[in-house]
Amino acid sequence: MARIVGSIMSTHVPVILNAITRHEESEPYWKPFFDGYEDVHAWLDEVRPDVAVIVHNDHGMNFFLDKMPTFAVGCAPEYRHGDEGWGIPTVAPYPGDQDLSWHLVESLIADDFDVTTCQEMLVDHAVTNPMKLLWPDQERAVRIVPVTVNTVMFPYPSAKRCFALGEAIGRAVSSYRAEPELRVVMIGSGGLSHQLEGTRAGYINKAFDLDFVNSLTTDPTWVTQFSGEDLVKESGSQGVELLTWLTARAAILGAARQVAWNYHIPISNTAAGTLVLEPAA
Protein backbone atom coordinates (compact mmCIF):
# COMPACT_ATOMS: atom_id res chain seq x y z
CA MET A 1 0.00 0.00 0.00
CA ALA A 2 0.98 3.66 -0.17
CA ARG A 3 0.10 6.67 1.91
CA ILE A 4 0.71 10.40 1.80
CA VAL A 5 2.72 11.46 4.83
CA GLY A 6 2.20 15.17 4.21
CA SER A 7 2.57 18.09 1.85
CA ILE A 8 5.42 20.58 1.58
CA MET A 9 4.93 23.90 -0.17
CA SER A 10 8.04 25.79 -1.22
CA THR A 11 9.09 28.83 -3.22
CA HIS A 12 11.27 28.08 -6.28
CA VAL A 13 12.80 31.45 -7.27
CA PRO A 14 15.74 30.70 -9.65
CA VAL A 15 18.29 32.74 -7.67
CA ILE A 16 17.93 30.38 -4.67
CA LEU A 17 20.13 27.71 -6.21
CA ASN A 18 22.75 30.34 -7.04
CA ALA A 19 22.73 31.46 -3.39
CA ILE A 20 23.25 27.86 -2.27
CA THR A 21 26.09 27.37 -4.75
CA ARG A 22 27.80 30.53 -3.44
CA HIS A 23 27.24 29.44 0.21
CA GLU A 24 25.26 32.58 1.03
CA GLU A 25 22.72 30.90 3.32
CA SER A 26 23.96 32.74 6.42
CA GLU A 27 24.11 36.20 4.86
CA PRO A 28 21.55 38.69 6.26
CA TYR A 29 19.59 38.84 3.00
CA TRP A 30 19.15 35.05 2.88
CA LYS A 31 19.29 33.81 6.48
CA PRO A 32 15.58 34.40 7.38
CA PHE A 33 14.61 32.41 4.31
CA PHE A 34 16.93 29.43 4.78
CA ASP A 35 16.27 29.26 8.53
CA GLY A 36 12.69 28.39 7.65
CA TYR A 37 13.78 24.98 6.38
CA GLU A 38 15.28 23.71 9.64
CA ASP A 39 11.94 22.44 10.96
CA VAL A 40 11.19 20.99 7.52
CA HIS A 41 14.40 18.94 7.58
CA ALA A 42 13.56 17.64 11.06
CA TRP A 43 10.11 16.57 9.87
CA LEU A 44 11.53 14.84 6.80
CA ASP A 45 13.99 12.95 9.01
CA GLU A 46 11.00 11.72 10.99
CA VAL A 47 8.65 10.67 8.18
CA ARG A 48 11.35 9.58 5.69
CA PRO A 49 9.38 9.58 2.42
CA ASP A 50 10.30 7.25 -0.41
CA VAL A 51 8.77 9.23 -3.27
CA ALA A 52 7.94 12.89 -3.85
CA VAL A 53 5.07 13.84 -6.15
CA ILE A 54 6.12 17.34 -7.20
CA VAL A 55 3.33 19.61 -8.42
CA HIS A 56 4.97 22.46 -10.32
CA ASN A 57 4.77 24.65 -13.39
CA ASP A 58 7.04 24.34 -16.40
CA HIS A 59 8.99 27.46 -17.45
CA GLY A 60 9.44 26.60 -21.13
CA MET A 61 11.64 23.56 -20.58
CA ASN A 62 9.07 21.11 -22.01
CA PHE A 63 6.10 23.25 -22.99
CA PHE A 64 5.86 26.72 -24.50
CA LEU A 65 3.09 29.04 -25.64
CA ASP A 66 2.51 26.98 -28.80
CA LYS A 67 1.87 23.78 -26.81
CA MET A 68 0.64 24.16 -23.23
CA PRO A 69 -1.09 21.20 -21.59
CA THR A 70 -3.27 22.02 -18.61
CA PHE A 71 -1.97 19.02 -16.64
CA ALA A 72 0.95 16.69 -17.41
CA VAL A 73 2.49 13.75 -15.55
CA GLY A 74 6.06 12.53 -15.92
CA CYS A 75 6.46 8.77 -16.47
CA ALA A 76 10.19 8.69 -17.14
CA PRO A 77 12.85 6.51 -15.47
CA GLU A 78 14.82 9.67 -14.67
CA TYR A 79 14.52 13.44 -14.99
CA ARG A 80 17.41 15.58 -16.19
CA HIS A 81 17.90 19.24 -15.37
CA GLY A 82 17.94 21.29 -18.57
CA ASP A 83 19.98 24.46 -19.09
CA GLU A 84 17.57 27.29 -18.34
CA GLY A 85 19.83 30.19 -19.26
CA TRP A 86 19.75 31.69 -15.75
CA GLY A 87 23.32 30.73 -14.97
CA ILE A 88 21.97 28.11 -12.55
CA PRO A 89 24.32 25.14 -12.18
CA THR A 90 22.75 21.95 -13.50
CA VAL A 91 22.35 19.03 -11.12
CA ALA A 92 22.48 15.26 -11.47
CA PRO A 93 19.39 13.46 -12.82
CA TYR A 94 16.62 12.55 -10.38
CA PRO A 95 15.38 8.94 -10.37
CA GLY A 96 11.73 8.48 -11.27
CA ASP A 97 9.19 5.98 -9.99
CA GLN A 98 7.62 4.72 -13.21
CA ASP A 99 5.27 2.26 -11.55
CA LEU A 100 3.70 4.96 -9.40
CA SER A 101 3.68 7.39 -12.35
CA TRP A 102 1.70 5.01 -14.56
CA HIS A 103 -0.65 4.20 -11.70
CA LEU A 104 -1.31 7.93 -11.26
CA VAL A 105 -1.91 8.39 -14.99
CA GLU A 106 -4.31 5.45 -15.20
CA SER A 107 -6.14 6.51 -12.06
CA LEU A 108 -6.41 10.17 -13.10
CA ILE A 109 -7.71 9.32 -16.55
CA ALA A 110 -10.25 6.96 -14.99
CA ASP A 111 -11.19 9.94 -12.80
CA ASP A 112 -11.89 12.01 -15.96
CA PHE A 113 -8.66 14.05 -15.95
CA ASP A 114 -7.22 14.22 -19.47
CA VAL A 115 -3.57 14.44 -18.52
CA THR A 116 -0.64 14.63 -20.91
CA THR A 117 1.65 11.64 -20.38
CA CYS A 118 5.38 12.40 -20.69
CA GLN A 119 7.73 9.44 -21.09
CA GLU A 120 10.54 12.00 -21.33
CA MET A 121 10.57 15.20 -19.30
CA LEU A 122 13.24 17.75 -18.48
CA VAL A 123 13.01 19.58 -15.17
CA ASP A 124 13.85 23.18 -14.32
CA HIS A 125 14.21 25.23 -11.14
CA ALA A 126 10.62 24.43 -10.18
CA VAL A 127 11.91 20.94 -9.34
CA THR A 128 15.62 21.42 -8.63
CA ASN A 129 15.19 24.24 -6.11
CA PRO A 130 12.73 22.51 -3.75
CA MET A 131 14.72 19.29 -4.01
CA LYS A 132 17.94 21.08 -3.00
CA LEU A 133 16.18 23.04 -0.25
CA LEU A 134 14.53 19.96 1.23
CA TRP A 135 17.44 17.55 0.86
CA PRO A 136 20.57 19.78 0.92
CA ASP A 137 23.08 16.91 0.89
CA GLN A 138 20.95 14.87 -1.56
CA GLU A 139 21.91 11.73 0.37
CA ARG A 140 18.33 11.44 1.62
CA ALA A 141 16.81 12.31 -1.73
CA VAL A 142 13.77 10.46 -2.99
CA ARG A 143 12.41 9.20 -6.28
CA ILE A 144 10.17 11.75 -7.93
CA VAL A 145 6.97 11.93 -9.95
CA PRO A 146 6.58 15.38 -11.58
CA VAL A 147 3.07 16.73 -12.13
CA THR A 148 2.90 19.92 -14.21
CA VAL A 149 0.10 22.47 -13.88
CA ASN A 150 -0.30 25.32 -16.35
CA THR A 151 0.15 28.61 -14.50
CA VAL A 152 1.82 30.33 -17.47
CA MET A 153 -0.83 31.04 -20.08
CA PHE A 154 -4.56 31.78 -20.00
CA PRO A 155 -6.83 30.01 -19.61
CA TYR A 156 -5.46 28.58 -16.35
CA PRO A 157 -7.16 25.60 -14.76
CA SER A 158 -9.53 26.89 -12.11
CA ALA A 159 -8.63 26.65 -8.45
CA LYS A 160 -11.63 24.32 -8.10
CA ARG A 161 -10.25 22.03 -10.79
CA CYS A 162 -6.79 22.02 -9.22
CA PHE A 163 -8.29 21.10 -5.86
CA ALA A 164 -10.13 18.24 -7.53
CA LEU A 165 -6.88 17.14 -9.20
CA GLY A 166 -5.17 17.04 -5.82
CA GLU A 167 -7.98 14.96 -4.36
CA ALA A 168 -7.71 12.57 -7.32
CA ILE A 169 -3.95 12.23 -6.74
CA GLY A 170 -4.64 11.51 -3.08
CA ARG A 171 -7.09 8.75 -4.00
CA ALA A 172 -4.67 7.35 -6.56
CA VAL A 173 -1.84 7.12 -4.04
CA SER A 174 -4.13 5.49 -1.48
CA SER A 175 -5.14 2.83 -4.01
CA TYR A 176 -1.56 1.99 -5.02
CA ARG A 177 -0.39 -1.44 -3.94
CA ALA A 178 3.25 -1.62 -2.89
CA GLU A 179 5.29 -3.83 -0.58
CA PRO A 180 6.65 -2.61 1.75
CA GLU A 181 4.48 0.43 2.36
CA LEU A 182 5.40 3.37 0.14
CA ARG A 183 5.62 6.71 1.92
CA VAL A 184 4.75 9.59 -0.42
CA VAL A 185 5.27 13.29 0.20
CA MET A 186 3.49 15.88 -1.91
CA ILE A 187 5.43 19.00 -2.90
CA GLY A 188 3.75 22.17 -4.16
CA SER A 189 6.45 24.20 -5.90
CA GLY A 190 5.95 27.90 -6.63
CA GLY A 191 4.16 30.94 -5.22
CA LEU A 192 3.47 33.07 -3.33
CA SER A 193 2.47 36.53 -4.60
CA HIS A 194 4.79 38.03 -7.21
CA GLN A 195 4.77 39.66 -10.62
CA LEU A 196 7.83 40.01 -12.80
CA GLU A 197 6.61 42.24 -15.63
CA GLY A 198 4.44 45.20 -16.55
CA THR A 199 3.39 48.18 -14.48
CA ARG A 200 2.96 45.96 -11.40
CA ALA A 201 6.43 44.41 -11.55
CA GLY A 202 7.56 43.77 -7.98
CA TYR A 203 3.97 43.42 -6.75
CA ILE A 204 3.55 41.52 -3.45
CA ASN A 205 0.27 41.05 -1.54
CA LYS A 206 1.17 39.90 1.98
CA ALA A 207 -2.42 40.04 3.26
CA PHE A 208 -3.66 37.73 0.51
CA ASP A 209 -0.68 35.38 0.97
CA LEU A 210 -1.42 34.98 4.67
CA ASP A 211 -5.15 34.50 4.09
CA PHE A 212 -4.42 31.82 1.51
CA VAL A 213 -1.91 29.95 3.65
CA ASN A 214 -4.20 30.06 6.69
CA SER A 215 -7.05 28.68 4.57
CA LEU A 216 -5.06 25.57 3.68
CA THR A 217 -5.65 24.30 7.21
CA THR A 218 -8.89 26.04 8.19
CA ASP A 219 -10.85 26.06 4.92
CA PRO A 220 -8.85 24.51 2.05
CA THR A 221 -11.46 25.27 -0.62
CA TRP A 222 -11.47 29.00 0.25
CA VAL A 223 -9.41 30.03 -2.77
CA THR A 224 -11.73 28.19 -5.18
CA GLN A 225 -14.03 31.24 -5.05
CA PHE A 226 -11.49 33.17 -7.17
CA SER A 227 -11.33 33.02 -10.97
CA GLY A 228 -8.00 32.94 -12.81
CA GLU A 229 -8.29 36.68 -13.44
CA ASP A 230 -9.04 37.26 -9.75
CA LEU A 231 -5.96 35.30 -8.73
CA VAL A 232 -3.76 37.39 -11.02
CA LYS A 233 -5.25 40.54 -9.52
CA GLU A 234 -4.70 39.37 -5.94
CA SER A 235 -1.42 37.49 -6.20
CA GLY A 236 0.25 38.76 -9.39
CA SER A 237 0.72 37.13 -12.78
CA GLN A 238 3.29 34.66 -11.40
CA GLY A 239 1.60 34.35 -8.00
CA VAL A 240 -0.94 32.11 -9.75
CA GLU A 241 1.63 29.40 -8.97
CA LEU A 242 -0.25 29.08 -5.68
CA LEU A 243 -2.40 26.59 -7.64
CA THR A 244 0.45 24.10 -7.14
CA TRP A 245 0.18 24.61 -3.36
CA LEU A 246 -3.57 24.06 -3.51
CA THR A 247 -3.17 20.85 -5.51
CA ALA A 248 -0.57 19.47 -3.10
CA ARG A 249 -2.80 20.36 -0.13
CA ALA A 250 -5.87 18.70 -1.61
CA ALA A 251 -4.01 15.39 -1.90
CA ILE A 252 -4.25 15.19 1.90
CA LEU A 253 -7.77 13.85 1.93
CA GLY A 254 -9.43 15.48 4.91
CA ALA A 255 -8.21 17.75 7.68
CA ALA A 256 -4.55 18.78 7.87
CA ARG A 257 -2.30 20.02 10.65
CA GLN A 258 0.39 22.66 10.19
CA VAL A 259 3.86 21.40 11.10
CA ALA A 260 6.06 24.29 9.94
CA TRP A 261 5.58 27.70 8.34
CA ASN A 262 7.90 30.50 7.27
CA TYR A 263 7.21 33.68 5.30
CA HIS A 264 9.86 36.09 4.13
CA ILE A 265 9.78 39.08 1.79
CA PRO A 266 11.27 39.80 -0.55
CA ILE A 267 13.47 37.27 -2.27
CA SER A 268 14.16 38.60 -5.75
CA ASN A 269 10.90 40.62 -5.70
CA THR A 270 8.97 37.52 -4.62
CA ALA A 271 7.05 36.62 -1.49
CA ALA A 272 8.86 33.49 -0.30
CA GLY A 273 6.98 30.90 1.69
CA THR A 274 7.61 27.46 3.15
CA LEU A 275 4.79 25.38 4.59
CA VAL A 276 4.48 21.78 5.85
CA LEU A 277 1.12 20.12 6.42
CA GLU A 278 0.40 16.57 7.51
CA PRO A 279 -2.84 14.61 7.89
CA ALA A 280 -4.59 15.66 11.09
CA ALA A 281 -5.71 12.14 11.96
mmCIF file of C-alpha atoms in Angstrom:
data_model
loop_
_atom_site.group_PDB
_atom_site.id
_atom_site.type_symbol
_atom_site.label_atom_id
_atom_site.label_comp_id
_atom_site.label_asym_id
_atom_site.label_seq_id
_atom_site.Cartn_x
_atom_site.Cartn_y
_atom_site.Cartn_z
ATOM 1 C CA MET A 1 0.000 0.000 0.000
ATOM 2 C CA ALA A 2 0.976 3.658 -0.174
ATOM 3 C CA ARG A 3 0.102 6.667 1.913
ATOM 4 C CA ILE A 4 0.714 10.396 1.798
ATOM 5 C CA VAL A 5 2.722 11.457 4.829
ATOM 6 C CA GLY A 6 2.204 15.170 4.211
ATOM 7 C CA SER A 7 2.575 18.088 1.849
ATOM 8 C CA ILE A 8 5.419 20.581 1.584
ATOM 9 C CA MET A 9 4.926 23.903 -0.167
ATOM 10 C CA SER A 10 8.037 25.788 -1.218
ATOM 11 C CA THR A 11 9.094 28.831 -3.224
ATOM 12 C CA HIS A 12 11.272 28.083 -6.277
ATOM 13 C CA VAL A 13 12.800 31.450 -7.267
ATOM 14 C CA PRO A 14 15.738 30.700 -9.654
ATOM 15 C CA VAL A 15 18.287 32.736 -7.670
ATOM 16 C CA ILE A 16 17.927 30.384 -4.674
ATOM 17 C CA LEU A 17 20.133 27.710 -6.215
ATOM 18 C CA ASN A 18 22.749 30.339 -7.041
ATOM 19 C CA ALA A 19 22.733 31.457 -3.393
ATOM 20 C CA ILE A 20 23.252 27.855 -2.269
ATOM 21 C CA THR A 21 26.087 27.366 -4.755
ATOM 22 C CA ARG A 22 27.795 30.526 -3.438
ATOM 23 C CA HIS A 23 27.239 29.436 0.206
ATOM 24 C CA GLU A 24 25.259 32.576 1.032
ATOM 25 C CA GLU A 25 22.721 30.900 3.316
ATOM 26 C CA SER A 26 23.965 32.745 6.420
ATOM 27 C CA GLU A 27 24.111 36.203 4.856
ATOM 28 C CA PRO A 28 21.547 38.690 6.257
ATOM 29 C CA TYR A 29 19.589 38.839 2.999
ATOM 30 C CA TRP A 30 19.150 35.053 2.884
ATOM 31 C CA LYS A 31 19.292 33.809 6.479
ATOM 32 C CA PRO A 32 15.584 34.403 7.377
ATOM 33 C CA PHE A 33 14.612 32.412 4.313
ATOM 34 C CA PHE A 34 16.935 29.432 4.778
ATOM 35 C CA ASP A 35 16.272 29.260 8.527
ATOM 36 C CA GLY A 36 12.691 28.394 7.648
ATOM 37 C CA TYR A 37 13.783 24.978 6.376
ATOM 38 C CA GLU A 38 15.284 23.708 9.644
ATOM 39 C CA ASP A 39 11.941 22.435 10.957
ATOM 40 C CA VAL A 40 11.186 20.989 7.523
ATOM 41 C CA HIS A 41 14.399 18.940 7.585
ATOM 42 C CA ALA A 42 13.560 17.638 11.061
ATOM 43 C CA TRP A 43 10.111 16.572 9.866
ATOM 44 C CA LEU A 44 11.534 14.836 6.795
ATOM 45 C CA ASP A 45 13.994 12.945 9.009
ATOM 46 C CA GLU A 46 10.997 11.715 10.994
ATOM 47 C CA VAL A 47 8.646 10.670 8.178
ATOM 48 C CA ARG A 48 11.351 9.583 5.693
ATOM 49 C CA PRO A 49 9.381 9.575 2.424
ATOM 50 C CA ASP A 50 10.303 7.249 -0.409
ATOM 51 C CA VAL A 51 8.766 9.231 -3.266
ATOM 52 C CA ALA A 52 7.944 12.892 -3.849
ATOM 53 C CA VAL A 53 5.073 13.840 -6.146
ATOM 54 C CA ILE A 54 6.123 17.341 -7.198
ATOM 55 C CA VAL A 55 3.332 19.607 -8.422
ATOM 56 C CA HIS A 56 4.971 22.456 -10.318
ATOM 57 C CA ASN A 57 4.771 24.652 -13.394
ATOM 58 C CA ASP A 58 7.037 24.342 -16.396
ATOM 59 C CA HIS A 59 8.989 27.462 -17.454
ATOM 60 C CA GLY A 60 9.443 26.600 -21.135
ATOM 61 C CA MET A 61 11.638 23.557 -20.584
ATOM 62 C CA ASN A 62 9.072 21.113 -22.006
ATOM 63 C CA PHE A 63 6.096 23.249 -22.987
ATOM 64 C CA PHE A 64 5.861 26.716 -24.498
ATOM 65 C CA LEU A 65 3.092 29.041 -25.643
ATOM 66 C CA ASP A 66 2.505 26.984 -28.797
ATOM 67 C CA LYS A 67 1.872 23.785 -26.813
ATOM 68 C CA MET A 68 0.644 24.162 -23.231
ATOM 69 C CA PRO A 69 -1.089 21.198 -21.586
ATOM 70 C CA THR A 70 -3.266 22.019 -18.612
ATOM 71 C CA PHE A 71 -1.968 19.024 -16.640
ATOM 72 C CA ALA A 72 0.949 16.687 -17.410
ATOM 73 C CA VAL A 73 2.486 13.749 -15.551
ATOM 74 C CA GLY A 74 6.059 12.534 -15.920
ATOM 75 C CA CYS A 75 6.456 8.774 -16.467
ATOM 76 C CA ALA A 76 10.191 8.693 -17.143
ATOM 77 C CA PRO A 77 12.846 6.512 -15.471
ATOM 78 C CA GLU A 78 14.821 9.675 -14.673
ATOM 79 C CA TYR A 79 14.523 13.443 -14.993
ATOM 80 C CA ARG A 80 17.414 15.576 -16.194
ATOM 81 C CA HIS A 81 17.900 19.242 -15.370
ATOM 82 C CA GLY A 82 17.942 21.289 -18.573
ATOM 83 C CA ASP A 83 19.975 24.460 -19.088
ATOM 84 C CA GLU A 84 17.574 27.293 -18.341
ATOM 85 C CA GLY A 85 19.825 30.193 -19.264
ATOM 86 C CA TRP A 86 19.754 31.694 -15.752
ATOM 87 C CA GLY A 87 23.319 30.726 -14.970
ATOM 88 C CA ILE A 88 21.974 28.112 -12.552
ATOM 89 C CA PRO A 89 24.316 25.137 -12.185
ATOM 90 C CA THR A 90 22.746 21.954 -13.502
ATOM 91 C CA VAL A 91 22.352 19.032 -11.118
ATOM 92 C CA ALA A 92 22.479 15.263 -11.465
ATOM 93 C CA PRO A 93 19.390 13.464 -12.816
ATOM 94 C CA TYR A 94 16.617 12.552 -10.383
ATOM 95 C CA PRO A 95 15.377 8.941 -10.372
ATOM 96 C CA GLY A 96 11.734 8.484 -11.267
ATOM 97 C CA ASP A 97 9.185 5.984 -9.993
ATOM 98 C CA GLN A 98 7.621 4.722 -13.209
ATOM 99 C CA ASP A 99 5.266 2.256 -11.553
ATOM 100 C CA LEU A 100 3.702 4.958 -9.403
ATOM 101 C CA SER A 101 3.681 7.392 -12.349
ATOM 102 C CA TRP A 102 1.701 5.008 -14.560
ATOM 103 C CA HIS A 103 -0.650 4.203 -11.702
ATOM 104 C CA LEU A 104 -1.305 7.934 -11.264
ATOM 105 C CA VAL A 105 -1.909 8.391 -14.989
ATOM 106 C CA GLU A 106 -4.313 5.448 -15.204
ATOM 107 C CA SER A 107 -6.142 6.508 -12.055
ATOM 108 C CA LEU A 108 -6.407 10.169 -13.095
ATOM 109 C CA ILE A 109 -7.708 9.320 -16.555
ATOM 110 C CA ALA A 110 -10.253 6.958 -14.992
ATOM 111 C CA ASP A 111 -11.191 9.937 -12.804
ATOM 112 C CA ASP A 112 -11.891 12.011 -15.964
ATOM 113 C CA PHE A 113 -8.661 14.045 -15.951
ATOM 114 C CA ASP A 114 -7.223 14.224 -19.475
ATOM 115 C CA VAL A 115 -3.567 14.439 -18.520
ATOM 116 C CA THR A 116 -0.640 14.629 -20.911
ATOM 117 C CA THR A 117 1.653 11.644 -20.378
ATOM 118 C CA CYS A 118 5.377 12.398 -20.686
ATOM 119 C CA GLN A 119 7.733 9.444 -21.088
ATOM 120 C CA GLU A 120 10.536 11.997 -21.330
ATOM 121 C CA MET A 121 10.569 15.200 -19.296
ATOM 122 C CA LEU A 122 13.241 17.754 -18.484
ATOM 123 C CA VAL A 123 13.011 19.577 -15.167
ATOM 124 C CA ASP A 124 13.851 23.179 -14.321
ATOM 125 C CA HIS A 125 14.210 25.232 -11.142
ATOM 126 C CA ALA A 126 10.618 24.426 -10.180
ATOM 127 C CA VAL A 127 11.912 20.939 -9.342
ATOM 128 C CA THR A 128 15.622 21.425 -8.634
ATOM 129 C CA ASN A 129 15.186 24.243 -6.106
ATOM 130 C CA PRO A 130 12.734 22.513 -3.753
ATOM 131 C CA MET A 131 14.723 19.285 -4.012
ATOM 132 C CA LYS A 132 17.936 21.079 -3.004
ATOM 133 C CA LEU A 133 16.183 23.037 -0.253
ATOM 134 C CA LEU A 134 14.529 19.965 1.229
ATOM 135 C CA TRP A 135 17.444 17.554 0.859
ATOM 136 C CA PRO A 136 20.570 19.775 0.918
ATOM 137 C CA ASP A 137 23.076 16.915 0.894
ATOM 138 C CA GLN A 138 20.954 14.871 -1.562
ATOM 139 C CA GLU A 139 21.911 11.725 0.372
ATOM 140 C CA ARG A 140 18.325 11.439 1.618
ATOM 141 C CA ALA A 141 16.808 12.311 -1.731
ATOM 142 C CA VAL A 142 13.765 10.462 -2.987
ATOM 143 C CA ARG A 143 12.410 9.198 -6.278
ATOM 144 C CA ILE A 144 10.171 11.750 -7.933
ATOM 145 C CA VAL A 145 6.968 11.925 -9.952
ATOM 146 C CA PRO A 146 6.580 15.378 -11.583
ATOM 147 C CA VAL A 147 3.069 16.727 -12.128
ATOM 148 C CA THR A 148 2.902 19.920 -14.206
ATOM 149 C CA VAL A 149 0.098 22.467 -13.878
ATOM 150 C CA ASN A 150 -0.301 25.319 -16.354
ATOM 151 C CA THR A 151 0.147 28.607 -14.501
ATOM 152 C CA VAL A 152 1.816 30.326 -17.472
ATOM 153 C CA MET A 153 -0.830 31.038 -20.080
ATOM 154 C CA PHE A 154 -4.557 31.783 -19.998
ATOM 155 C CA PRO A 155 -6.827 30.007 -19.607
ATOM 156 C CA TYR A 156 -5.464 28.582 -16.348
ATOM 157 C CA PRO A 157 -7.158 25.603 -14.757
ATOM 158 C CA SER A 158 -9.531 26.893 -12.113
ATOM 159 C CA ALA A 159 -8.633 26.646 -8.453
ATOM 160 C CA LYS A 160 -11.625 24.321 -8.096
ATOM 161 C CA ARG A 161 -10.253 22.035 -10.793
ATOM 162 C CA CYS A 162 -6.788 22.017 -9.218
ATOM 163 C CA PHE A 163 -8.290 21.103 -5.861
ATOM 164 C CA ALA A 164 -10.135 18.238 -7.531
ATOM 165 C CA LEU A 165 -6.878 17.142 -9.195
ATOM 166 C CA GLY A 166 -5.166 17.045 -5.819
ATOM 167 C CA GLU A 167 -7.976 14.957 -4.363
ATOM 168 C CA ALA A 168 -7.709 12.569 -7.322
ATOM 169 C CA ILE A 169 -3.951 12.234 -6.737
ATOM 170 C CA GLY A 170 -4.644 11.506 -3.076
ATOM 171 C CA ARG A 171 -7.090 8.752 -4.005
ATOM 172 C CA ALA A 172 -4.666 7.350 -6.564
ATOM 173 C CA VAL A 173 -1.839 7.120 -4.035
ATOM 174 C CA SER A 174 -4.134 5.495 -1.483
ATOM 175 C CA SER A 175 -5.139 2.828 -4.014
ATOM 176 C CA TYR A 176 -1.556 1.994 -5.018
ATOM 177 C CA ARG A 177 -0.387 -1.437 -3.940
ATOM 178 C CA ALA A 178 3.252 -1.623 -2.894
ATOM 179 C CA GLU A 179 5.289 -3.827 -0.579
ATOM 180 C CA PRO A 180 6.649 -2.611 1.747
ATOM 181 C CA GLU A 181 4.482 0.426 2.356
ATOM 182 C CA LEU A 182 5.398 3.369 0.139
ATOM 183 C CA ARG A 183 5.624 6.715 1.918
ATOM 184 C CA VAL A 184 4.746 9.591 -0.421
ATOM 185 C CA VAL A 185 5.275 13.290 0.196
ATOM 186 C CA MET A 186 3.492 15.880 -1.907
ATOM 187 C CA ILE A 187 5.430 19.000 -2.904
ATOM 188 C CA GLY A 188 3.752 22.170 -4.158
ATOM 189 C CA SER A 189 6.449 24.200 -5.899
ATOM 190 C CA GLY A 190 5.947 27.900 -6.627
ATOM 191 C CA GLY A 191 4.155 30.941 -5.218
ATOM 192 C CA LEU A 192 3.467 33.069 -3.330
ATOM 193 C CA SER A 193 2.471 36.532 -4.603
ATOM 194 C CA HIS A 194 4.785 38.034 -7.214
ATOM 195 C CA GLN A 195 4.775 39.658 -10.618
ATOM 196 C CA LEU A 196 7.826 40.012 -12.804
ATOM 197 C CA GLU A 197 6.611 42.236 -15.630
ATOM 198 C CA GLY A 198 4.438 45.198 -16.546
ATOM 199 C CA THR A 199 3.393 48.182 -14.483
ATOM 200 C CA ARG A 200 2.957 45.959 -11.397
ATOM 201 C CA ALA A 201 6.430 44.408 -11.555
ATOM 202 C CA GLY A 202 7.556 43.774 -7.985
ATOM 203 C CA TYR A 203 3.968 43.423 -6.748
ATOM 204 C CA ILE A 204 3.546 41.523 -3.453
ATOM 205 C CA ASN A 205 0.271 41.050 -1.538
ATOM 206 C CA LYS A 206 1.166 39.897 1.976
ATOM 207 C CA ALA A 207 -2.416 40.037 3.259
ATOM 208 C CA PHE A 208 -3.658 37.728 0.512
ATOM 209 C CA ASP A 209 -0.683 35.379 0.965
ATOM 210 C CA LEU A 210 -1.421 34.976 4.670
ATOM 211 C CA ASP A 211 -5.155 34.500 4.089
ATOM 212 C CA PHE A 212 -4.423 31.820 1.509
ATOM 213 C CA VAL A 213 -1.910 29.953 3.654
ATOM 214 C CA ASN A 214 -4.201 30.056 6.693
ATOM 215 C CA SER A 215 -7.047 28.678 4.574
ATOM 216 C CA LEU A 216 -5.059 25.568 3.680
ATOM 217 C CA THR A 217 -5.652 24.301 7.208
ATOM 218 C CA THR A 218 -8.886 26.043 8.193
ATOM 219 C CA ASP A 219 -10.853 26.058 4.918
ATOM 220 C CA PRO A 220 -8.850 24.512 2.053
ATOM 221 C CA THR A 221 -11.458 25.272 -0.616
ATOM 222 C CA TRP A 222 -11.468 29.001 0.254
ATOM 223 C CA VAL A 223 -9.413 30.034 -2.769
ATOM 224 C CA THR A 224 -11.733 28.194 -5.177
ATOM 225 C CA GLN A 225 -14.034 31.239 -5.051
ATOM 226 C CA PHE A 226 -11.495 33.168 -7.166
ATOM 227 C CA SER A 227 -11.333 33.025 -10.968
ATOM 228 C CA GLY A 228 -8.003 32.941 -12.805
ATOM 229 C CA GLU A 229 -8.294 36.677 -13.437
ATOM 230 C CA ASP A 230 -9.043 37.260 -9.752
ATOM 231 C CA LEU A 231 -5.964 35.298 -8.731
ATOM 232 C CA VAL A 232 -3.762 37.386 -11.024
ATOM 233 C CA LYS A 233 -5.248 40.539 -9.521
ATOM 234 C CA GLU A 234 -4.703 39.372 -5.944
ATOM 235 C CA SER A 235 -1.416 37.489 -6.201
ATOM 236 C CA GLY A 236 0.251 38.757 -9.395
ATOM 237 C CA SER A 237 0.715 37.133 -12.775
ATOM 238 C CA GLN A 238 3.292 34.659 -11.400
ATOM 239 C CA GLY A 239 1.597 34.354 -8.000
ATOM 240 C CA VAL A 240 -0.936 32.107 -9.749
ATOM 241 C CA GLU A 241 1.633 29.402 -8.969
ATOM 242 C CA LEU A 242 -0.250 29.077 -5.681
ATOM 243 C CA LEU A 243 -2.395 26.586 -7.637
ATOM 244 C CA THR A 244 0.446 24.098 -7.139
ATOM 245 C CA TRP A 245 0.176 24.608 -3.363
ATOM 246 C CA LEU A 246 -3.566 24.063 -3.514
ATOM 247 C CA THR A 247 -3.169 20.851 -5.511
ATOM 248 C CA ALA A 248 -0.573 19.471 -3.102
ATOM 249 C CA ARG A 249 -2.797 20.360 -0.134
ATOM 250 C CA ALA A 250 -5.873 18.702 -1.609
ATOM 251 C CA ALA A 251 -4.006 15.391 -1.905
ATOM 252 C CA ILE A 252 -4.247 15.193 1.897
ATOM 253 C CA LEU A 253 -7.765 13.850 1.927
ATOM 254 C CA GLY A 254 -9.427 15.483 4.908
ATOM 255 C CA ALA A 255 -8.206 17.747 7.678
ATOM 256 C CA ALA A 256 -4.551 18.778 7.866
ATOM 257 C CA ARG A 257 -2.299 20.020 10.646
ATOM 258 C CA GLN A 258 0.393 22.660 10.194
ATOM 259 C CA VAL A 259 3.859 21.402 11.102
ATOM 260 C CA ALA A 260 6.060 24.293 9.938
ATOM 261 C CA TRP A 261 5.579 27.699 8.338
ATOM 262 C CA ASN A 262 7.898 30.498 7.269
ATOM 263 C CA TYR A 263 7.207 33.675 5.297
ATOM 264 C CA HIS A 264 9.862 36.093 4.133
ATOM 265 C CA ILE A 265 9.778 39.084 1.787
ATOM 266 C CA PRO A 266 11.271 39.797 -0.554
ATOM 267 C CA ILE A 267 13.472 37.269 -2.267
ATOM 268 C CA SER A 268 14.158 38.603 -5.752
ATOM 269 C CA ASN A 269 10.901 40.620 -5.705
ATOM 270 C CA THR A 270 8.971 37.523 -4.624
ATOM 271 C CA ALA A 271 7.050 36.616 -1.493
ATOM 272 C CA ALA A 272 8.861 33.491 -0.304
ATOM 273 C CA GLY A 273 6.982 30.897 1.687
ATOM 274 C CA THR A 274 7.610 27.462 3.154
ATOM 275 C CA LEU A 275 4.788 25.384 4.587
ATOM 276 C CA VAL A 276 4.479 21.780 5.846
ATOM 277 C CA LEU A 277 1.125 20.123 6.425
ATOM 278 C CA GLU A 278 0.398 16.568 7.511
ATOM 279 C CA PRO A 279 -2.836 14.608 7.886
ATOM 280 C CA ALA A 280 -4.588 15.657 11.090
ATOM 281 C CA ALA A 281 -5.713 12.136 11.962
#
